[in-house]
Short mmCIF file of C-alpha atoms and ligand atoms in Angstrom, two decimals:
data_model
loop_
_atom_site.label_atom_id
_atom_site.label_comp_id
_atom_site.label_asym_id
_atom_site.label_seq_id
_atom_site.Cartn_x
_atom_site.Cartn_y
_atom_site.Cartn_z
CA MET A 762 81.76 28.89 2.33
CA THR A 763 82.00 27.70 5.98
CA GLN A 764 79.09 25.95 7.41
CA PRO A 765 76.90 27.66 10.10
CA ARG A 766 77.63 26.23 13.49
CA THR A 767 75.43 25.86 16.45
CA PHE A 768 77.12 25.45 19.77
CA ARG A 769 75.17 23.45 22.43
CA ILE A 770 75.88 25.07 25.80
CA ALA A 771 74.66 23.86 29.21
CA ALA A 772 74.08 26.86 31.42
CA ILE A 773 74.45 26.29 35.15
CA PRO A 774 73.77 29.66 36.90
CA ALA A 775 73.72 27.83 40.40
CA ASP A 776 73.70 30.30 43.31
CA GLY A 777 73.22 33.93 44.24
CA VAL A 778 74.54 36.38 41.50
CA GLY A 779 75.38 33.37 39.29
CA ALA A 780 71.83 33.74 38.06
CA GLU A 781 72.12 37.30 37.18
CA VAL A 782 75.55 37.11 35.52
CA VAL A 783 74.79 33.98 33.46
CA ALA A 784 71.64 35.66 32.18
CA ALA A 785 73.68 38.79 31.23
CA GLY A 786 76.40 36.75 29.45
CA ARG A 787 73.77 34.73 27.53
CA THR A 788 72.16 37.90 26.42
CA VAL A 789 75.43 39.31 25.12
CA LEU A 790 76.42 36.07 23.42
CA ASP A 791 72.94 35.81 21.78
CA ALA A 792 73.28 39.36 20.48
CA LEU A 793 76.57 38.43 19.01
CA ALA A 794 75.09 35.44 17.33
CA GLU A 795 72.25 37.40 15.91
CA ASP A 796 74.82 39.84 14.49
CA SER A 797 76.71 37.00 12.84
CA HIS A 798 73.72 36.56 10.25
CA GLY A 799 73.58 32.91 10.79
CA ALA A 800 77.26 32.07 10.82
CA PHE A 801 76.88 30.84 14.38
CA SER A 802 74.29 30.42 17.04
CA PHE A 803 73.90 29.05 20.52
CA ASP A 804 71.50 26.37 21.65
CA TRP A 805 71.11 26.70 25.47
CA GLU A 806 69.85 24.27 28.06
CA GLU A 807 69.73 25.58 31.52
CA PHE A 808 70.05 23.25 34.67
CA PRO A 809 68.61 24.10 37.99
CA TRP A 810 71.52 22.64 40.16
CA GLY A 811 72.88 24.45 43.16
CA CYS A 812 72.21 25.07 46.72
CA ASP A 813 68.47 25.57 46.31
CA TYR A 814 68.21 22.30 44.51
CA TYR A 815 70.19 20.72 47.42
CA ALA A 816 67.73 22.02 49.80
CA LYS A 817 64.94 20.56 47.94
CA THR A 818 66.48 17.15 46.84
CA GLY A 819 69.55 16.61 48.94
CA LYS A 820 71.71 16.74 45.85
CA MET A 821 73.85 19.56 44.34
CA ILE A 822 73.52 17.84 40.90
CA ASP A 823 71.34 14.88 39.69
CA ASP A 824 72.77 11.43 39.78
CA ASP A 825 72.86 11.45 35.93
CA GLY A 826 73.95 14.98 35.71
CA LEU A 827 77.46 14.45 34.44
CA ASP A 828 76.00 12.03 31.84
CA ARG A 829 73.67 14.75 30.67
CA LEU A 830 76.40 17.40 30.48
CA LYS A 831 79.14 15.24 28.81
CA ASP A 832 77.95 15.84 25.11
CA PHE A 833 77.51 19.55 25.32
CA ASP A 834 80.16 21.77 23.39
CA ALA A 835 80.73 23.70 26.71
CA ILE A 836 79.32 24.43 30.09
CA TYR A 837 78.59 28.20 31.12
CA PHE A 838 78.67 28.33 34.92
CA GLY A 839 77.73 31.11 37.45
CA ALA A 840 78.69 30.79 41.04
CA VAL A 841 78.29 28.16 43.76
CA GLY A 842 77.79 28.56 47.44
CA TRP A 843 75.00 29.79 49.67
CA PRO A 844 74.67 30.06 53.50
CA ASN A 845 72.08 27.18 53.71
CA VAL A 846 74.71 24.64 52.63
CA PRO A 847 78.15 24.06 54.11
CA ASP A 848 80.66 25.41 51.51
CA HIS A 849 82.64 22.00 51.26
CA ILE A 850 79.35 20.36 50.35
CA SER A 851 78.40 22.82 47.74
CA LEU A 852 81.89 23.19 46.11
CA TRP A 853 82.70 19.56 46.12
CA GLY A 854 79.08 18.56 45.05
CA LEU A 855 78.87 20.79 41.84
CA ARG A 856 81.92 22.80 40.62
CA LEU A 857 84.71 20.45 41.64
CA LYS A 858 82.73 17.51 40.73
CA ILE A 859 82.40 18.84 37.22
CA CYS A 860 86.01 19.96 37.06
CA GLN A 861 87.38 16.64 38.26
CA SER A 862 85.05 14.19 36.51
CA PHE A 863 85.60 16.11 33.21
CA ASP A 864 89.40 16.36 33.67
CA GLN A 865 89.31 20.11 33.26
CA TRP A 866 92.89 20.23 34.40
CA ALA A 867 93.93 23.63 33.27
CA ASN A 868 92.20 26.79 34.89
CA ILE A 869 93.00 29.89 33.00
CA ARG A 870 92.56 33.19 34.87
CA PRO A 871 93.68 36.21 33.01
CA VAL A 872 94.22 39.54 34.95
CA HIS A 873 93.29 42.46 32.72
CA PHE A 874 93.53 46.13 33.76
CA LEU A 875 90.62 47.90 32.10
CA PRO A 876 90.29 51.64 31.15
CA GLY A 877 88.06 53.61 33.47
CA VAL A 878 88.51 51.24 36.37
CA GLN A 879 90.65 52.37 39.17
CA SER A 880 93.32 49.84 40.46
CA PRO A 881 94.41 50.04 44.09
CA LEU A 882 97.97 50.02 42.59
CA ARG A 883 99.45 53.36 41.98
CA LYS A 884 101.86 51.74 39.45
CA ALA A 885 98.85 50.80 37.25
CA ASP A 886 98.23 54.55 36.35
CA ASP A 887 101.30 54.54 34.13
CA THR A 888 102.36 50.98 33.64
CA GLU A 889 100.86 48.41 31.18
CA LEU A 890 99.81 45.44 33.29
CA ASP A 891 98.40 42.16 31.98
CA TRP A 892 99.19 38.56 33.05
CA VAL A 893 97.50 35.17 33.18
CA VAL A 894 97.42 32.91 36.09
CA VAL A 895 97.34 29.08 34.97
CA ARG A 896 95.95 27.08 37.83
CA GLU A 897 96.60 23.36 38.10
CA ASN A 898 92.98 22.33 38.45
CA SER A 899 92.89 18.53 38.97
CA GLU A 900 95.10 17.59 41.96
CA GLY A 901 97.55 19.42 44.49
CA GLU A 902 95.76 20.58 47.56
CA TYR A 903 92.42 19.93 45.98
CA ALA A 904 92.97 16.12 45.55
CA GLY A 905 90.31 15.45 48.26
CA LEU A 906 92.51 12.93 49.91
CA GLY A 907 92.34 12.52 53.67
CA GLY A 908 89.78 12.02 56.37
CA ARG A 909 88.58 12.69 59.82
CA ASN A 910 88.94 10.09 62.68
CA LEU A 911 89.10 9.51 66.32
CA SER A 912 85.79 11.55 67.19
CA GLY A 913 85.34 8.71 69.58
CA ARG A 914 87.80 10.40 71.86
CA GLY A 915 85.15 12.96 72.61
CA PRO A 916 85.01 16.80 72.24
CA GLY A 917 88.37 18.20 71.27
CA GLY A 918 89.90 14.79 70.48
CA GLU A 919 89.15 14.48 66.73
CA VAL A 920 91.87 14.54 64.12
CA ALA A 921 91.80 15.47 60.29
CA VAL A 922 94.45 14.72 57.63
CA GLN A 923 94.17 16.63 54.34
CA SER A 924 96.97 15.51 51.86
CA ALA A 925 98.10 17.34 48.73
CA LEU A 926 98.73 15.10 45.74
CA PHE A 927 101.47 16.13 43.18
CA THR A 928 101.95 13.70 40.25
CA GLU A 929 104.65 14.25 37.58
CA VAL A 930 101.96 13.73 34.91
CA GLY A 931 99.78 16.51 36.53
CA CYS A 932 102.68 18.86 37.02
CA GLU A 933 104.16 18.34 33.56
CA ARG A 934 100.99 18.86 31.59
CA ILE A 935 100.01 22.09 33.44
CA MET A 936 103.56 23.36 33.03
CA ARG A 937 103.63 22.53 29.29
CA PHE A 938 100.31 24.29 28.92
CA ALA A 939 101.74 27.44 30.63
CA PHE A 940 104.82 27.38 28.43
CA ASP A 941 102.78 27.03 25.15
CA LEU A 942 100.63 29.89 26.31
CA ALA A 943 103.77 32.02 27.08
CA ARG A 944 104.81 31.51 23.44
CA THR A 945 101.68 33.22 22.22
CA ARG A 946 102.27 36.27 24.35
CA ALA A 947 104.32 39.43 23.86
CA ARG A 948 106.40 38.57 26.92
CA ARG A 949 107.51 35.08 26.73
CA LYS A 950 107.99 34.20 30.32
CA VAL A 951 106.69 31.61 32.84
CA SER A 952 106.83 32.21 36.60
CA SER A 953 106.39 28.96 38.66
CA VAL A 954 104.96 29.48 42.08
CA THR A 955 106.29 27.06 44.70
CA LYS A 956 106.75 26.48 48.39
CA SER A 957 109.44 23.90 48.15
CA ASN A 958 111.30 25.31 51.06
CA ALA A 959 108.52 24.09 53.48
CA GLN A 960 106.81 21.33 51.47
CA GLN A 961 109.79 19.27 50.74
CA TYR A 962 108.01 16.42 48.81
CA GLY A 963 105.19 17.68 46.70
CA MET A 964 106.59 21.02 45.88
CA VAL A 965 110.20 19.78 45.28
CA LEU A 966 108.67 17.41 42.68
CA TRP A 967 106.85 20.51 41.25
CA ASP A 968 110.10 22.29 41.02
CA ASP A 969 111.94 19.38 39.37
CA VAL A 970 109.40 19.03 36.78
CA PHE A 971 109.42 22.75 36.05
CA LYS A 972 113.23 22.74 35.56
CA ARG A 973 112.83 19.67 33.21
CA VAL A 974 109.99 21.00 31.10
CA ALA A 975 111.80 24.42 30.82
CA GLN A 976 114.56 22.77 28.93
CA ASP A 977 112.11 22.16 26.03
CA TYR A 978 111.35 25.88 25.81
CA PRO A 979 114.72 27.66 25.63
CA ASP A 980 113.03 30.63 24.02
CA VAL A 981 110.93 31.35 27.13
CA GLU A 982 112.32 33.07 30.29
CA THR A 983 111.57 31.33 33.64
CA GLU A 984 111.68 32.12 37.27
CA SER A 985 110.66 30.01 40.32
CA VAL A 986 109.25 32.10 43.17
CA LEU A 987 107.94 31.15 46.61
CA VAL A 988 104.20 31.73 46.94
CA ASP A 989 104.83 34.35 49.75
CA ALA A 990 107.26 36.27 47.74
CA MET A 991 104.93 36.05 44.61
CA SER A 992 102.16 37.66 46.64
CA ALA A 993 104.53 40.56 47.24
CA LYS A 994 105.57 40.59 43.59
CA PHE A 995 101.90 40.90 42.45
CA VAL A 996 101.69 44.08 44.37
CA LEU A 997 105.29 45.50 43.94
CA LYS A 998 106.44 44.39 40.48
CA PRO A 999 103.56 43.11 38.46
CA GLU A 1000 105.08 44.38 35.22
CA ASP A 1001 107.44 41.49 35.44
CA LEU A 1002 104.76 38.83 35.05
CA SER A 1003 103.29 37.23 31.92
CA VAL A 1004 102.23 33.69 32.73
CA VAL A 1005 102.21 32.48 36.36
CA VAL A 1006 101.73 28.74 36.82
CA ALA A 1007 100.71 27.43 40.24
CA SER A 1008 99.15 24.72 42.18
CA ASN A 1009 95.47 24.42 42.74
CA LEU A 1010 95.37 26.33 46.04
CA ASN A 1011 98.17 28.76 45.42
CA ALA A 1012 96.71 29.74 42.03
CA ASP A 1013 93.18 30.19 43.58
CA ILE A 1014 94.59 32.60 46.08
CA LEU A 1015 96.88 34.54 43.83
CA SER A 1016 94.24 34.91 41.12
CA ASP A 1017 91.86 36.53 43.66
CA LEU A 1018 94.67 38.98 44.57
CA GLY A 1019 95.35 39.63 40.89
CA SER A 1020 91.61 40.39 40.35
CA ALA A 1021 91.44 42.66 43.22
CA LEU A 1022 94.56 44.48 41.98
CA ALA A 1023 92.81 44.95 38.64
CA GLY A 1024 89.87 46.67 40.47
CA SER A 1025 87.47 43.95 41.42
CA LEU A 1026 86.75 40.21 41.52
CA GLY A 1027 83.65 40.99 39.50
CA LEU A 1028 85.90 41.63 36.39
CA ALA A 1029 87.72 38.40 36.47
CA ALA A 1030 87.06 35.71 33.91
CA SER A 1031 88.15 31.99 33.92
CA ALA A 1032 88.15 28.83 31.79
CA ASN A 1033 88.29 25.26 33.16
CA LEU A 1034 89.71 23.46 30.15
CA ASN A 1035 89.95 19.84 29.18
CA PRO A 1036 92.48 20.60 26.52
CA GLU A 1037 92.27 17.10 24.93
CA ARG A 1038 88.53 17.87 24.39
CA ARG A 1039 87.38 14.49 25.66
CA PHE A 1040 84.93 16.32 27.84
CA PRO A 1041 83.18 19.76 27.70
CA SER A 1042 85.17 22.65 29.20
CA MET A 1043 83.49 25.04 31.63
CA PHE A 1044 83.60 28.83 31.59
CA GLU A 1045 82.81 30.94 34.75
CA PRO A 1046 83.62 34.11 36.37
CA VAL A 1047 86.07 33.87 39.12
CA HIS A 1048 83.68 35.40 41.75
CA GLY A 1049 81.52 33.46 44.01
CA SER A 1050 77.71 33.84 44.66
CA ALA A 1051 77.98 37.23 46.62
CA PRO A 1052 74.85 36.73 48.92
CA ASP A 1053 75.24 40.40 50.15
CA ILE A 1054 74.12 41.78 46.72
CA ALA A 1055 72.40 38.78 45.10
CA GLY A 1056 69.03 39.33 43.55
CA GLN A 1057 69.38 43.15 43.56
CA GLY A 1058 70.56 43.66 39.85
CA LEU A 1059 73.83 45.01 41.06
CA ALA A 1060 76.20 42.27 40.15
CA ASN A 1061 79.08 43.02 37.73
CA PRO A 1062 78.51 40.94 34.52
CA ILE A 1063 82.02 41.65 33.13
CA GLY A 1064 83.63 38.55 34.68
CA ALA A 1065 80.93 36.38 33.07
CA VAL A 1066 81.09 38.06 29.80
CA GLY A 1067 84.98 37.91 29.83
CA SER A 1068 84.51 34.10 30.47
CA ALA A 1069 82.18 34.05 27.49
CA ALA A 1070 85.01 35.42 25.33
CA LEU A 1071 87.41 32.66 26.60
CA MET A 1072 84.60 30.24 25.48
CA LEU A 1073 84.44 31.78 22.04
CA ASP A 1074 88.28 31.38 21.67
CA HIS A 1075 87.75 27.64 22.69
CA PHE A 1076 85.14 27.34 19.95
CA GLY A 1077 87.76 28.72 17.35
CA LEU A 1078 86.08 32.19 17.12
CA PRO A 1079 89.03 34.44 18.14
CA GLU A 1080 87.61 37.53 16.15
CA GLN A 1081 84.34 37.15 18.02
CA ALA A 1082 86.11 36.89 21.38
CA ALA A 1083 88.00 40.06 20.58
CA ARG A 1084 84.84 41.80 19.81
CA LEU A 1085 83.65 41.02 23.29
CA HIS A 1086 86.93 42.27 24.84
CA LYS A 1087 86.71 45.40 22.88
CA ALA A 1088 83.09 45.88 24.02
CA ILE A 1089 84.21 45.38 27.74
CA ARG A 1090 86.94 48.01 27.34
CA ALA A 1091 84.67 50.50 25.64
CA THR A 1092 81.99 49.98 28.38
CA THR A 1093 84.31 50.57 31.30
CA ALA A 1094 86.10 53.49 29.37
CA ALA A 1095 82.68 55.17 29.12
CA GLY A 1096 82.29 54.92 32.86
CA ILE A 1097 79.49 52.50 32.86
CA LEU A 1098 80.49 50.67 35.96
CA THR A 1099 78.74 48.67 38.59
CA ARG A 1100 79.18 49.42 42.32
CA ASP A 1101 81.97 47.14 43.06
CA VAL A 1102 84.24 49.37 40.76
CA GLY A 1103 82.94 52.65 41.93
CA GLY A 1104 79.99 53.24 39.60
CA THR A 1105 76.20 53.29 39.96
CA ALA A 1106 75.32 51.19 36.88
CA THR A 1107 73.07 48.05 37.28
CA THR A 1108 73.81 44.62 35.74
CA GLU A 1109 71.26 45.49 33.00
CA ASP A 1110 72.88 48.97 32.32
CA VAL A 1111 76.30 47.29 31.77
CA THR A 1112 74.75 44.49 29.63
CA LYS A 1113 73.02 46.94 27.45
CA ALA A 1114 76.18 48.98 27.06
CA LEU A 1115 78.13 45.79 26.15
CA ILE A 1116 75.68 44.99 23.56
CA ALA A 1117 75.66 48.62 22.16
CA HIS A 1118 79.46 48.47 21.87
CA LEU A 1119 79.50 45.29 19.88
CA ALA A 1120 78.68 47.54 16.97
CA ASP A 1121 81.86 49.61 17.37
N1 GGG B 2215 82.37 30.98 39.90
C1 GGG B 2215 83.37 30.53 40.82
C2 GGG B 2215 82.79 29.97 42.05
O1 GGG B 2215 81.60 29.74 42.09
N2 GGG B 2215 83.65 29.84 43.05
C3 GGG B 2215 83.18 29.26 44.26
C4 GGG B 2215 84.33 28.88 45.24
O2 GGG B 2215 84.13 28.90 46.45
N3 GGG B 2215 85.36 28.38 44.68
C5 GGG B 2215 86.50 28.04 45.36
C6 GGG B 2215 87.47 27.39 44.54
O3 GGG B 2215 87.26 27.14 43.37
O4 GGG B 2215 88.53 27.00 44.98
#
């Protein structure tokens, strides 16, 4: 008989709708655990970090915050960013600080088309669409290298340098991750997103590593596509996609496009993985804090619940993850939809429907 397991999870709702969707995700996960009759449970600890905390303390996270997080089994994150704090301070002070310090170098962002949710793509009406964006999550355009100088020249005289960093180690590990993922999917294909025609150093290294790694996966189809052409392909030929591997910034932009094509950013889930498991991985909806709807009970919890499913997969509970995915599909198919996907349901309505459908 397998031992019951308790997963220790650090919840960081952070800003805006983050609080509402993390609460919804926790409620659904606790319902799942209750239904497991003791096979597994979740032990939650919630941390108050975010922009409000910054306004009070001058810090996005406590000085010993990473130390307090490092022994959790996972981090369940909401969204970061609020108009009272400059975006680069809040993003670097919390989300990127966690991702980079815990070497969460693989960011997985599946694009699922759900029943009952209308896509702006006409093609989605009669074509099965489903792909995963694999985002390099530790370097590239987000390496944080650069600086501002020459402000002494006076107004209009300052300069800024922001360098992208591409290492062979960083490129190779994310590409191998993408190829391994492709081998688990019906269509074994990896599309690499590049811009090597214009970025002749970093992106040419990216392309060279892609060609070298591909040789170890002769059973996986490949293509290398410029980021501008890939944006068009997302809209015009998405049925040709399975795993899309891209640098930090390119993948961030393309995954938002993918989520919008699937109907809403509110549906999109993500996992920031430290595949070696030296540090906890972090699971969060792709969307931000949405100040326009925050605190009104209108946020779509599906992105956060889909992220919880990715967390269950990471814990080695694929059947439980599948139950969440099934409940999500049953809920949208029944027309229980928040405003962002054309419905009138509240966060609470969708959460209740998800829990009800766990029994299906
Ligand atoms: N839950 C995702 C989130 O809070 N994102 C905030 C954001 O601005 N992210 C930008 C990025 O990750 O590049």
